[in-house]
Tab-separated table of C-alpha atoms in Angstrom:
chain	number	residue	atom	x	y	z
A	1305	UNK	CA	-45.780	2.411	9.899
A	1306	UNK	CA	-46.915	0.499	12.230
A	1307	UNK	CA	-49.379	1.470	14.471
A	1308	UNK	CA	-48.443	2.257	18.487
A	1309	UNK	CA	-49.722	-0.546	21.195
A	1310	UNK	CA	-52.688	1.164	23.036
A	1311	UNK	CA	-51.950	1.194	26.227
A	1312	UNK	CA	-55.202	0.125	29.090
A	1313	UNK	CA	-56.321	3.101	31.855
A	1314	UNK	CA	-56.666	2.079	34.638
A	1315	UNK	CA	-57.810	3.913	37.653
A	1316	UNK	CA	-61.393	4.971	38.161
A	1317	UNK	CA	-62.178	6.259	34.762
A	1318	UNK	CA	-65.032	3.769	33.791
A	1319	UNK	CA	-67.371	5.427	36.633
A	1320	UNK	CA	-66.896	9.098	34.233
A	1321	UNK	CA	-69.237	7.017	31.514
A	1322	UNK	CA	-72.055	5.814	33.774
A	1323	UNK	CA	-74.186	9.073	33.468
A	1324	UNK	CA	-76.809	9.163	30.799
A	1325	UNK	CA	-76.870	12.409	30.306
A	1326	UNK	CA	-76.014	13.465	26.765
A	1327	UNK	CA	-74.590	16.490	27.707
A	1328	UNK	CA	-71.572	15.027	29.749
A	1329	UNK	CA	-70.467	13.101	27.448
A	1330	UNK	CA	-67.941	15.296	25.697
A	1331	UNK	CA	-66.547	16.192	29.500
A	1332	UNK	CA	-66.166	12.530	30.322
A	1333	UNK	CA	-64.581	11.405	26.972
A	1334	UNK	CA	-61.657	14.399	27.222
A	1335	UNK	CA	-61.577	13.546	30.670
A	1336	UNK	CA	-60.741	9.730	29.872
A	1337	UNK	CA	-58.826	10.106	26.770
A	1338	UNK	CA	-56.475	12.032	29.051
A	1339	UNK	CA	-55.968	9.346	31.257
A	1340	UNK	CA	-55.651	7.188	29.136
A	1341	UNK	CA	-52.820	9.334	27.331
A	1342	UNK	CA	-51.229	9.954	30.954
A	1343	UNK	CA	-50.968	6.170	30.923
A	1344	UNK	CA	-49.234	5.674	27.189
A	1345	UNK	CA	-46.627	7.986	27.935
A	1346	UNK	CA	-45.799	6.626	31.290
A	1347	UNK	CA	-45.725	3.417	29.451
A	1348	UNK	CA	-43.709	4.198	26.761
A	1349	UNK	CA	-41.016	5.940	29.182
A	1350	UNK	CA	-40.461	2.892	30.703
A	1351	UNK	CA	-40.320	1.281	27.193
A	1352	UNK	CA	-37.927	3.569	26.389
A	1353	UNK	CA	-35.797	2.807	29.834
A	1354	UNK	CA	-35.492	-0.380	30.342
A	1355	UNK	CA	-34.515	-0.544	26.206
A	1356	UNK	CA	-31.970	1.888	26.614
A	1357	UNK	CA	-30.661	-0.688	29.609
A	1358	UNK	CA	-30.717	-3.191	26.749
A	1359	UNK	CA	-28.782	-1.359	24.799
A	1360	UNK	CA	-25.754	-0.411	27.475
A	1361	UNK	CA	-25.214	-3.722	28.483
A	1362	UNK	CA	-24.642	-4.180	24.272
A	1363	UNK	CA	-21.527	-2.308	25.023
A	1364	UNK	CA	-20.258	-4.947	27.842
A	1365	UNK	CA	-17.393	-6.990	27.063
A	1366	UNK	CA	-18.980	-10.170	28.895
A	1367	UNK	CA	-20.377	-11.590	26.315
A	1368	UNK	CA	-23.375	-13.421	28.701
A	1369	UNK	CA	-24.375	-10.143	29.427
A	1370	UNK	CA	-24.798	-9.284	25.695
A	1371	UNK	CA	-26.927	-12.125	24.877
A	1372	UNK	CA	-29.308	-11.844	27.909
A	1373	UNK	CA	-29.587	-8.343	26.497
A	1374	UNK	CA	-30.287	-9.178	22.737
A	1375	UNK	CA	-32.652	-12.137	24.508
A	1376	UNK	CA	-34.459	-9.852	25.553
A	1377	UNK	CA	-34.806	-7.009	23.003
A	1378	UNK	CA	-35.482	-9.530	20.554
A	1379	UNK	CA	-38.634	-10.357	22.899
A	1380	UNK	CA	-39.704	-7.113	22.858
A	1381	UNK	CA	-39.559	-6.483	19.251
A	1382	UNK	CA	-41.227	-9.965	18.792
A	1383	UNK	CA	-44.175	-8.530	21.461
A	1384	UNK	CA	-44.658	-5.178	20.883
A	1385	UNK	CA	-44.654	-2.529	17.757
A	1386	UNK	CA	-41.227	-0.369	19.015
A	1387	UNK	CA	-41.729	1.607	15.461
A	1388	UNK	CA	-41.895	5.186	17.506
A	1389	UNK	CA	-39.160	3.943	20.630
A	1390	UNK	CA	-36.465	2.671	17.690
A	1391	UNK	CA	-36.861	5.082	15.207
A	1392	UNK	CA	-34.560	7.581	16.169
A	1393	UNK	CA	-32.325	4.861	17.626
A	1394	UNK	CA	-32.050	1.821	15.083
A	1395	UNK	CA	-28.555	3.155	13.825
A	1396	UNK	CA	-27.190	2.583	17.463
A	1397	UNK	CA	-28.771	-0.444	17.840
A	1398	UNK	CA	-27.803	-1.872	14.523
A	1399	UNK	CA	-23.970	-0.915	15.599
A	1400	UNK	CA	-24.778	-3.250	18.330
A	1401	UNK	CA	-26.151	-5.991	16.914
A	1402	UNK	CA	-23.245	-6.328	13.288
A	1403	UNK	CA	-20.380	-5.929	15.963
A	1404	UNK	CA	-22.548	-9.406	18.118
A	1405	UNK	CA	-22.483	-10.889	14.603
A	1406	UNK	CA	-19.150	-10.470	14.110
A	1407	UNK	CA	-17.389	-11.364	17.157
A	1408	UNK	CA	-19.819	-13.405	18.970
A	1409	UNK	CA	-20.902	-16.814	20.119
A	1410	UNK	CA	-22.863	-18.755	18.033
A	1411	UNK	CA	-25.923	-18.338	20.223
A	1412	UNK	CA	-25.165	-14.200	20.344
A	1413	UNK	CA	-24.562	-14.263	15.902
A	1414	UNK	CA	-28.191	-16.542	16.030
A	1415	UNK	CA	-29.697	-13.691	18.326
A	1416	UNK	CA	-27.812	-10.821	16.901
A	1417	UNK	CA	-28.864	-11.947	13.421
A	1418	UNK	CA	-32.695	-12.202	14.035
A	1419	UNK	CA	-32.628	-8.996	15.907
A	1420	UNK	CA	-31.270	-7.097	12.768
A	1421	UNK	CA	-34.122	-8.288	10.928
A	1422	UNK	CA	-36.592	-7.756	13.866
A	1423	UNK	CA	-35.204	-4.094	13.503
A	1424	UNK	CA	-35.539	-3.633	9.523
A	1425	UNK	CA	-39.600	-5.696	9.390
A	1426	UNK	CA	-40.320	-3.084	12.696
A	1427	UNK	CA	-39.064	-0.218	10.711
A	1428	UNK	CA	-40.361	-0.982	7.585
A	1429	UNK	CA	-39.858	-0.056	3.781
A	1430	UNK	CA	-37.357	3.066	3.977
A	1431	UNK	CA	-34.149	5.061	3.928
A	1432	UNK	CA	-33.518	3.204	7.571
A	1433	UNK	CA	-34.227	-0.805	6.768
A	1434	UNK	CA	-31.456	0.424	2.783
A	1435	UNK	CA	-29.297	1.517	5.619
A	1436	UNK	CA	-29.740	-1.709	7.440
A	1437	UNK	CA	-29.176	-3.421	4.320
A	1438	UNK	CA	-26.372	-1.895	3.046
A	1439	UNK	CA	-24.458	-1.879	6.717
A	1440	UNK	CA	-25.524	-5.769	7.516
A	1441	UNK	CA	-24.509	-7.089	4.148
A	1442	UNK	CA	-20.821	-7.779	4.397
A	1443	UNK	CA	-20.464	-9.385	7.406
A	1444	UNK	CA	-23.604	-11.626	6.751
A	1445	UNK	CA	-21.398	-12.379	3.500
A	1446	UNK	CA	-18.490	-13.175	5.087
A	1447	UNK	CA	-20.381	-16.021	7.332
A	1448	UNK	CA	-22.089	-17.371	4.299
A	1449	UNK	CA	-18.231	-17.123	2.360
A	1450	UNK	CA	-16.262	-18.667	5.545
A	1451	UNK	CA	-18.325	-21.564	5.806
A	1452	UNK	CA	-18.763	-21.682	9.542
A	1453	UNK	CA	-20.987	-23.832	11.711
A	1454	UNK	CA	-24.622	-24.165	10.153
A	1455	UNK	CA	-26.255	-22.492	13.408
A	1456	UNK	CA	-24.708	-19.250	11.884
A	1457	UNK	CA	-24.763	-19.806	8.154
A	1458	UNK	CA	-28.796	-20.312	8.977
A	1459	UNK	CA	-29.262	-17.165	11.166
A	1460	UNK	CA	-27.269	-15.440	8.179
A	1461	UNK	CA	-29.040	-16.783	5.438
A	1462	UNK	CA	-32.274	-15.484	7.278
A	1463	UNK	CA	-31.613	-12.681	8.717
A	1464	UNK	CA	-30.070	-11.353	5.082
A	1465	UNK	CA	-33.220	-12.647	2.840
A	1466	UNK	CA	-35.261	-10.226	5.337
A	1467	UNK	CA	-33.107	-7.511	5.281
A	1468	UNK	CA	-33.157	-7.053	1.510
A	1469	UNK	CA	-36.635	-8.152	1.168
A	1470	UNK	CA	-37.483	-4.648	3.306
A	1471	UNK	CA	-34.397	-2.662	2.213
A	1472	UNK	CA	-33.306	-3.344	-1.851
A	1473	UNK	CA	-34.407	-0.660	-3.866
A	1474	UNK	CA	-33.585	-2.008	-7.076
A	1475	UNK	CA	-32.493	-5.045	-8.417
A	1476	UNK	CA	-28.884	-5.095	-8.457
A	1477	UNK	CA	-28.796	-5.147	-4.530
A	1478	UNK	CA	-31.726	-8.078	-4.509
A	1479	UNK	CA	-29.702	-9.733	-7.064
A	1480	UNK	CA	-26.218	-9.584	-4.283
A	1481	UNK	CA	-28.201	-11.539	-2.005
A	1482	UNK	CA	-29.579	-13.846	-4.379
A	1483	UNK	CA	-25.616	-14.710	-5.575
A	1484	UNK	CA	-25.139	-15.149	-1.821
A	1485	UNK	CA	-27.362	-18.060	-1.542
A	1486	UNK	CA	-26.979	-18.714	-4.460
A	1487	UNK	CA	-23.440	-19.641	-3.811
A	1488	UNK	CA	-24.466	-21.883	-0.689
A	1489	UNK	CA	-27.338	-24.026	-2.274
A	1490	UNK	CA	-25.373	-24.669	-5.283
A	1491	UNK	CA	-21.239	-23.559	-4.767
A	1492	UNK	CA	-18.263	-24.392	-6.858
A	1493	UNK	CA	-14.900	-25.077	-6.750
A	1494	UNK	CA	-12.852	-21.944	-5.844
A	1495	UNK	CA	-9.544	-21.164	-7.045
A	1496	UNK	CA	-7.699	-23.117	-4.355
A	1497	UNK	CA	-9.329	-25.609	-3.335
A	1498	UNK	CA	-10.434	-28.877	-6.233
A	1499	UNK	CA	-13.228	-30.387	-3.660
A	1500	UNK	CA	-16.845	-28.562	-4.081
A	1501	UNK	CA	-18.621	-28.164	-0.541
A	1502	UNK	CA	-21.651	-29.334	0.102
A	1503	UNK	CA	-23.783	-28.079	2.680
A	1504	UNK	CA	-25.777	-29.960	5.536
A	1505	UNK	CA	-29.072	-30.599	4.889
A	1506	UNK	CA	-30.846	-28.273	7.530
A	1507	UNK	CA	-28.291	-25.426	5.651
A	1508	UNK	CA	-29.348	-26.200	2.658
A	1509	UNK	CA	-32.926	-26.124	3.183
A	1510	UNK	CA	-32.647	-22.518	4.771
A	1511	UNK	CA	-30.333	-21.273	2.471
A	1512	UNK	CA	-33.073	-22.867	-0.911
A	1513	UNK	CA	-36.359	-21.009	1.479
A	1514	UNK	CA	-34.751	-17.920	1.667
A	1515	UNK	CA	-33.378	-17.809	-2.022
A	1516	UNK	CA	-36.979	-18.727	-3.042
A	1517	UNK	CA	-38.661	-15.490	-0.778
A	1518	UNK	CA	-36.488	-13.283	-2.110
A	1519	UNK	CA	-37.262	-14.441	-5.818
A	1520	UNK	CA	-40.742	-13.046	-5.075
A	1521	UNK	CA	-39.807	-10.127	-5.483
A	1522	UNK	CA	-38.164	-9.980	-8.660
A	1523	UNK	CA	-41.215	-10.072	-10.833
A	1524	UNK	CA	-40.651	-7.826	-13.800
A	1525	UNK	CA	-37.354	-7.796	-13.171
A	1526	UNK	CA	-36.728	-10.534	-14.866
A	1527	UNK	CA	-34.439	-10.176	-17.854
A	1528	UNK	CA	-32.879	-13.654	-19.655
A	1529	UNK	CA	-35.189	-16.560	-19.518
A	1530	UNK	CA	-31.454	-18.257	-20.067
A	1531	UNK	CA	-29.976	-17.624	-17.212
A	1532	UNK	CA	-32.784	-19.505	-15.648
A	1533	UNK	CA	-32.177	-22.870	-17.095
A	1534	UNK	CA	-29.148	-23.650	-14.770
A	1535	UNK	CA	-30.866	-22.734	-11.124
A	1536	UNK	CA	-34.353	-24.351	-12.228
A	1537	UNK	CA	-32.162	-27.479	-13.825
A	1538	UNK	CA	-30.298	-28.149	-10.578
A	1539	UNK	CA	-33.639	-26.866	-8.142
A	1540	UNK	CA	-34.951	-30.563	-9.759
A	1541	UNK	CA	-32.318	-32.480	-8.750
A	1542	UNK	CA	-33.513	-31.543	-5.179
A	1543	UNK	CA	-36.519	-33.041	-5.414
A	1544	UNK	CA	-34.716	-36.459	-5.101
A	1545	UNK	CA	-32.466	-35.714	-2.073
A	1546	UNK	CA	-32.282	-37.776	0.621
A	1547	UNK	CA	-33.411	-35.154	3.056
A	1548	UNK	CA	-37.275	-34.355	3.033
A	1549	UNK	CA	-36.676	-31.023	4.097
A	1550	UNK	CA	-34.543	-30.357	1.121
A	1551	UNK	CA	-36.894	-31.597	-1.784
A	1552	UNK	CA	-39.720	-29.294	-0.052
A	1553	UNK	CA	-37.964	-26.376	-0.096
A	1554	UNK	CA	-36.611	-26.821	-3.778
A	1555	UNK	CA	-40.398	-27.947	-4.777
A	1556	UNK	CA	-41.688	-24.930	-3.490
A	1557	UNK	CA	-38.449	-22.572	-5.304
A	1558	UNK	CA	-39.628	-24.640	-8.359
A	1559	UNK	CA	-43.682	-23.715	-7.940
A	1560	UNK	CA	-43.099	-20.321	-8.101
A	1561	UNK	CA	-40.067	-20.305	-11.048
A	1562	UNK	CA	-44.036	-22.171	-12.913
A	1563	UNK	CA	-45.890	-18.570	-11.345
A	1564	UNK	CA	-42.932	-16.245	-12.816
A	1565	UNK	CA	-42.665	-18.063	-15.888
A	1566	UNK	CA	-39.276	-18.597	-15.692
A	1567	UNK	CA	-39.386	-22.073	-17.348
A	1568	UNK	CA	-41.828	-20.452	-20.359
A	1569	UNK	CA	-39.959	-19.223	-23.434
A	1570	UNK	CA	-42.899	-18.186	-24.874
A	1571	UNK	CA	-43.780	-15.551	-22.761
A	1572	UNK	CA	-40.970	-13.812	-23.320
A	1573	UNK	CA	-40.255	-14.235	-27.518
A	1574	UNK	CA	-42.503	-11.419	-28.719
A	1575	UNK	CA	-42.044	-9.046	-25.741
A	1576	UNK	CA	-39.285	-6.942	-24.405
A	1577	UNK	CA	-37.257	-10.135	-22.339
A	1578	UNK	CA	-34.328	-11.588	-23.940
A	1579	UNK	CA	-33.750	-15.434	-24.835
A	1580	UNK	CA	-30.763	-15.016	-24.962
A	1581	UNK	CA	-30.154	-16.250	-28.429
A	1582	UNK	CA	-32.341	-16.834	-31.600
A	1583	UNK	CA	-33.060	-19.467	-33.917
A	1584	UNK	CA	-31.455	-23.400	-33.319
A	1585	UNK	CA	-30.707	-21.549	-29.710
A	1586	UNK	CA	-34.320	-20.353	-29.024
A	1587	UNK	CA	-35.406	-23.912	-30.552
A	1588	UNK	CA	-32.795	-25.601	-28.417
A	1589	UNK	CA	-34.252	-23.501	-25.264
A	1590	UNK	CA	-37.185	-24.577	-26.060
A	1591	UNK	CA	-36.879	-28.052	-25.821
A	1592	UNK	CA	-34.480	-28.297	-22.802
A	1593	UNK	CA	-37.637	-26.247	-20.581
A	1594	UNK	CA	-39.823	-28.504	-22.215
A	1595	UNK	CA	-37.837	-31.568	-20.536
A	1596	UNK	CA	-37.528	-29.772	-17.125
A	1597	UNK	CA	-41.345	-29.120	-16.587
A	1598	UNK	CA	-41.713	-33.262	-17.665
A	1599	UNK	CA	-39.356	-34.148	-15.591
A	1600	UNK	CA	-40.155	-31.659	-12.597
A	1601	UNK	CA	-44.246	-32.746	-12.922
A	1602	UNK	CA	-43.218	-36.619	-12.896
A	1603	UNK	CA	-41.334	-36.132	-9.417
A	1604	UNK	CA	-43.872	-33.857	-8.428
A	1605	UNK	CA	-46.330	-36.672	-9.132
A	1606	UNK	CA	-43.903	-39.365	-7.331
A	1607	UNK	CA	-43.504	-37.428	-4.045
A	1608	UNK	CA	-47.422	-37.249	-3.783
A	1609	UNK	CA	-48.281	-39.772	-3.532
A	1610	UNK	CA	-44.943	-41.408	-2.129
A	1611	UNK	CA	-45.492	-44.410	0.542
A	1612	UNK	CA	-44.073	-44.194	4.302
A	1613	UNK	CA	-41.676	-46.460	4.861
A	1614	UNK	CA	-41.512	-48.356	8.444
A	1615	UNK	CA	-40.110	-45.410	11.083
A	1616	UNK	CA	-41.441	-42.948	8.301
A	1617	UNK	CA	-42.437	-39.231	9.905
A	1618	UNK	CA	-46.244	-39.853	8.888
A	1619	UNK	CA	-46.920	-35.525	9.834
A	1620	UNK	CA	-43.753	-34.751	7.285
A	1621	UNK	CA	-44.904	-37.594	5.082
A	1622	UNK	CA	-48.407	-35.925	5.229
A	1623	UNK	CA	-46.790	-32.570	4.410
A	1624	UNK	CA	-44.749	-34.144	1.688
A	1625	UNK	CA	-47.720	-35.110	0.325
A	1626	UNK	CA	-49.866	-31.801	0.351
A	1627	UNK	CA	-47.454	-29.596	-1.179
A	1628	UNK	CA	-46.275	-32.160	-4.286
A	1629	UNK	CA	-50.193	-31.892	-4.421
A	1630	UNK	CA	-50.738	-28.953	-4.732
A	1631	UNK	CA	-47.782	-28.252	-6.981
A	1632	UNK	CA	-48.724	-30.965	-9.203
A	1633	UNK	CA	-52.210	-29.014	-9.536
A	1634	UNK	CA	-51.142	-25.822	-10.205
A	1635	UNK	CA	-48.375	-27.281	-12.893
A	1636	UNK	CA	-51.661	-29.408	-14.446
A	1637	UNK	CA	-54.568	-27.032	-14.408
A	1638	UNK	CA	-53.197	-23.925	-13.063
A	1639	UNK	CA	-54.959	-23.980	-9.385
A	1640	UNK	CA	-53.399	-21.806	-7.648
A	1641	UNK	CA	-52.990	-22.219	-3.720
A	1642	UNK	CA	-55.037	-20.510	-1.276
A	1643	UNK	CA	-54.650	-20.098	1.978
A	1644	UNK	CA	-56.171	-17.937	5.180
A	1645	UNK	CA	-55.712	-17.122	9.193
A	1646	UNK	CA	-58.031	-15.507	11.306
A	1647	UNK	CA	-55.727	-12.078	12.519
A	1648	UNK	CA	-58.123	-10.120	14.622
A	1649	UNK	CA	-61.698	-9.834	15.201
A	1650	UNK	CA	-64.396	-12.167	13.230
A	1651	UNK	CA	-63.833	-10.075	10.386
A	1652	UNK	CA	-60.567	-10.012	9.978
A	1653	UNK	CA	-58.651	-12.597	8.146
A	1654	UNK	CA	-55.834	-12.697	6.008
A	1655	UNK	CA	-56.131	-14.592	2.537
A	1656	UNK	CA	-53.620	-15.578	-0.014
A	1657	UNK	CA	-53.810	-17.239	-3.189
A	1658	UNK	CA	-50.826	-17.312	-5.186
A	1659	UNK	CA	-47.182	-18.760	-4.786
A	1660	UNK	CA	-45.201	-15.946	-4.266
A	1661	UNK	CA	-47.964	-15.037	-1.356
A	1662	UNK	CA	-48.296	-18.190	0.065
A	1663	UNK	CA	-44.142	-18.054	0.468
A	1664	UNK	CA	-43.825	-14.692	1.742
A	1665	UNK	CA	-46.360	-15.455	4.431
A	1666	UNK	CA	-44.778	-18.670	5.425
A	1667	UNK	CA	-41.671	-17.331	5.683
A	1668	UNK	CA	-42.522	-14.335	7.525
A	1669	UNK	CA	-44.729	-16.319	10.091
A	1670	UNK	CA	-41.582	-18.711	10.670
A	1671	UNK	CA	-38.704	-15.402	11.349
A	1672	UNK	CA	-41.546	-13.498	13.269
A	1673	UNK	CA	-42.740	-16.463	15.637
A	1674	UNK	CA	-45.024	-15.561	18.508
A	1675	UNK	CA	-44.439	-12.007	17.313
A	1676	UNK	CA	-46.440	-12.824	13.461
A	1677	UNK	CA	-50.225	-12.314	14.699
A	1678	UNK	CA	-48.738	-8.801	16.892
A	1679	UNK	CA	-46.510	-7.719	13.700
A	1680	UNK	CA	-50.082	-8.646	11.149
A	1681	UNK	CA	-52.263	-6.754	12.934
A	1682	UNK	CA	-50.237	-3.675	13.338
A	1683	UNK	CA	-47.191	-3.323	11.414
A	1684	UNK	CA	-47.642	-1.331	8.256
A	1685	UNK	CA	-45.006	-3.745	6.315
A	1686	UNK	CA	-47.035	-6.511	7.162
A	1687	UNK	CA	-50.727	-4.238	6.261
A	1688	UNK	CA	-48.852	-3.358	2.701
A	1689	UNK	CA	-47.228	-6.907	1.643
A	1690	UNK	CA	-50.699	-8.644	1.887
A	1691	UNK	CA	-53.082	-6.204	2.269
A	1692	UNK	CA	-54.969	-6.305	5.116
A	1693	UNK	CA	-57.687	-3.665	6.619
A	1694	UNK	CA	-57.814	-4.334	10.139
A	1695	UNK	CA	-61.364	-3.176	11.925
A	1696	UNK	CA	-58.923	-1.539	14.787
A	1697	UNK	CA	-61.968	-1.616	17.386
A	1698	UNK	CA	-61.703	-5.337	17.402
A	1699	UNK	CA	-57.808	-5.054	19.213
A	1700	UNK	CA	-58.492	-2.316	21.695
A	1701	UNK	CA	-58.850	-2.997	24.947
A	1702	UNK	CA	-61.998	-2.899	27.018
A	1703	UNK	CA	-60.968	0.729	28.415
A	1704	UNK	CA	-60.044	1.961	24.988
A	1705	UNK	CA	-63.026	0.639	23.069
A	1706	UNK	CA	-65.337	2.499	26.076
A	1707	UNK	CA	-63.413	5.090	25.191
A	1708	UNK	CA	-63.867	4.671	21.192
A	1709	UNK	CA	-67.783	4.584	21.864
A	1710	UNK	CA	-67.819	6.996	23.912
A	1711	UNK	CA	-66.447	9.503	20.897
A	1712	UNK	CA	-68.853	7.793	18.088
A	1713	UNK	CA	-71.838	8.742	20.661
A	1714	UNK	CA	-70.158	12.532	21.495
A	1715	UNK	CA	-69.906	13.025	17.136
A	1716	UNK	CA	-73.833	11.862	17.718
A	1717	UNK	CA	-75.144	14.117	20.300
A	1718	UNK	CA	-73.166	16.479	18.261
A	1719	UNK	CA	-75.150	16.264	15.334
A	1720	UNK	CA	-78.020	15.402	16.459
A	1721	UNK	CA	-77.566	18.893	18.579
A	1722	UNK	CA	-77.292	20.684	14.704
A	1723	UNK	CA	-80.259	19.163	13.388
A	1724	UNK	CA	-81.986	20.507	16.430
A	1725	UNK	CA	-80.787	24.224	15.850
A	1726	UNK	CA	-81.408	23.652	12.288
A	1727	UNK	CA	-84.852	22.436	12.571
A	1728	UNK	CA	-85.383	25.306	15.144
A	1729	UNK	CA	-83.495	28.182	12.562
A	1730	UNK	CA	-86.000	26.901	9.984
A	1731	UNK	CA	-89.520	26.930	12.310
A	1732	UNK	CA	-88.739	30.309	12.922
A	1733	UNK	CA	-88.347	31.733	10.002
A	1734	UNK	CA	-91.377	30.137	8.392
A	1735	UNK	CA	-93.219	31.810	11.289
A	1736	UNK	CA	-91.335	34.891	10.821
A	1737	UNK	CA	-92.554	35.056	6.778
A	1738	UNK	CA	-96.331	33.610	8.350
């Protein structure tokens, strides 16, 4: 999937490029390529040695040793494209990461959950990531069902969203994760407990964000409009929540619901979808959805113009107003949100122009942290998701650029020599005719 990180050739290789003799270009280029490959091999072997050491540390009984190894592994996943190094070790890594999720401290669970998500992103879509999802899903769901501390729940939600996003192969697998997240967003009273648990605002915001991110993948899998009435209605109530992060997360979720036409009953009446009833029930569903649309639009309008009171966080307030103005523009006028990020060189820009793309971008950018630009330039998964075509010469080292240029010069020289030989052959043939 991802492209391996090019290593820098060192030593006196640059001197080989000083000759202007066209005949020496080929041999110089070959020598430099061999030198670069030699150093690259040494670098890969060194990385593999260090990776194996960290894996060994994951078996240690001392929790602090495992935590230290996880810190280093997470940093490595962020800083480098490790696809080639981990594709044959992922099962071992996954086993130890899941052990840390199961038995570790809060910090260890956070690090291990993050490492599992980064491992899936590094490997990309395929059988390996599907295995990661299948192996990790039960343990992550247990954390959510146990209602452990907020940090564990947030890290489990993020990880569950990522591994399902990358590894799920059908609607049923995606629905399992969506349900686990929704049970955190809107918990029902258990069979043995009469009271309903309420998630803390940070957990609630994280659960909505993870649910929304995963919802971007359902596409044409949507079946029954009527089944979306309850979640959309509940999300609309969260637009009035006290916590601003919760309001904003709910707003993004509702914007995506609008984009996916989950509030549009008429969009399925003549198609293959099932609106959940006929006659009067369809009319009632239509009226209910129209009322929801009006309610959401009114709340979005209020939130886009909210005045900041004394002691209000001005940046967060501005972010909220901008978000809900975008939502209002989309609901009223169909204006899609647009954003662009410069990712490499002068020409390579990542552009998004829909709520689905924007939500995916923001979630992956947050999850990958400092590793976002690295992955978005070199990870095949992200290149496919955002349809990015990167000019790879912009990301090469100075030595690699010289190698690249010398290869081009070699090709031009060979082409010129071929053209000269053909011209000489034609000239000789003409002389023979004469």
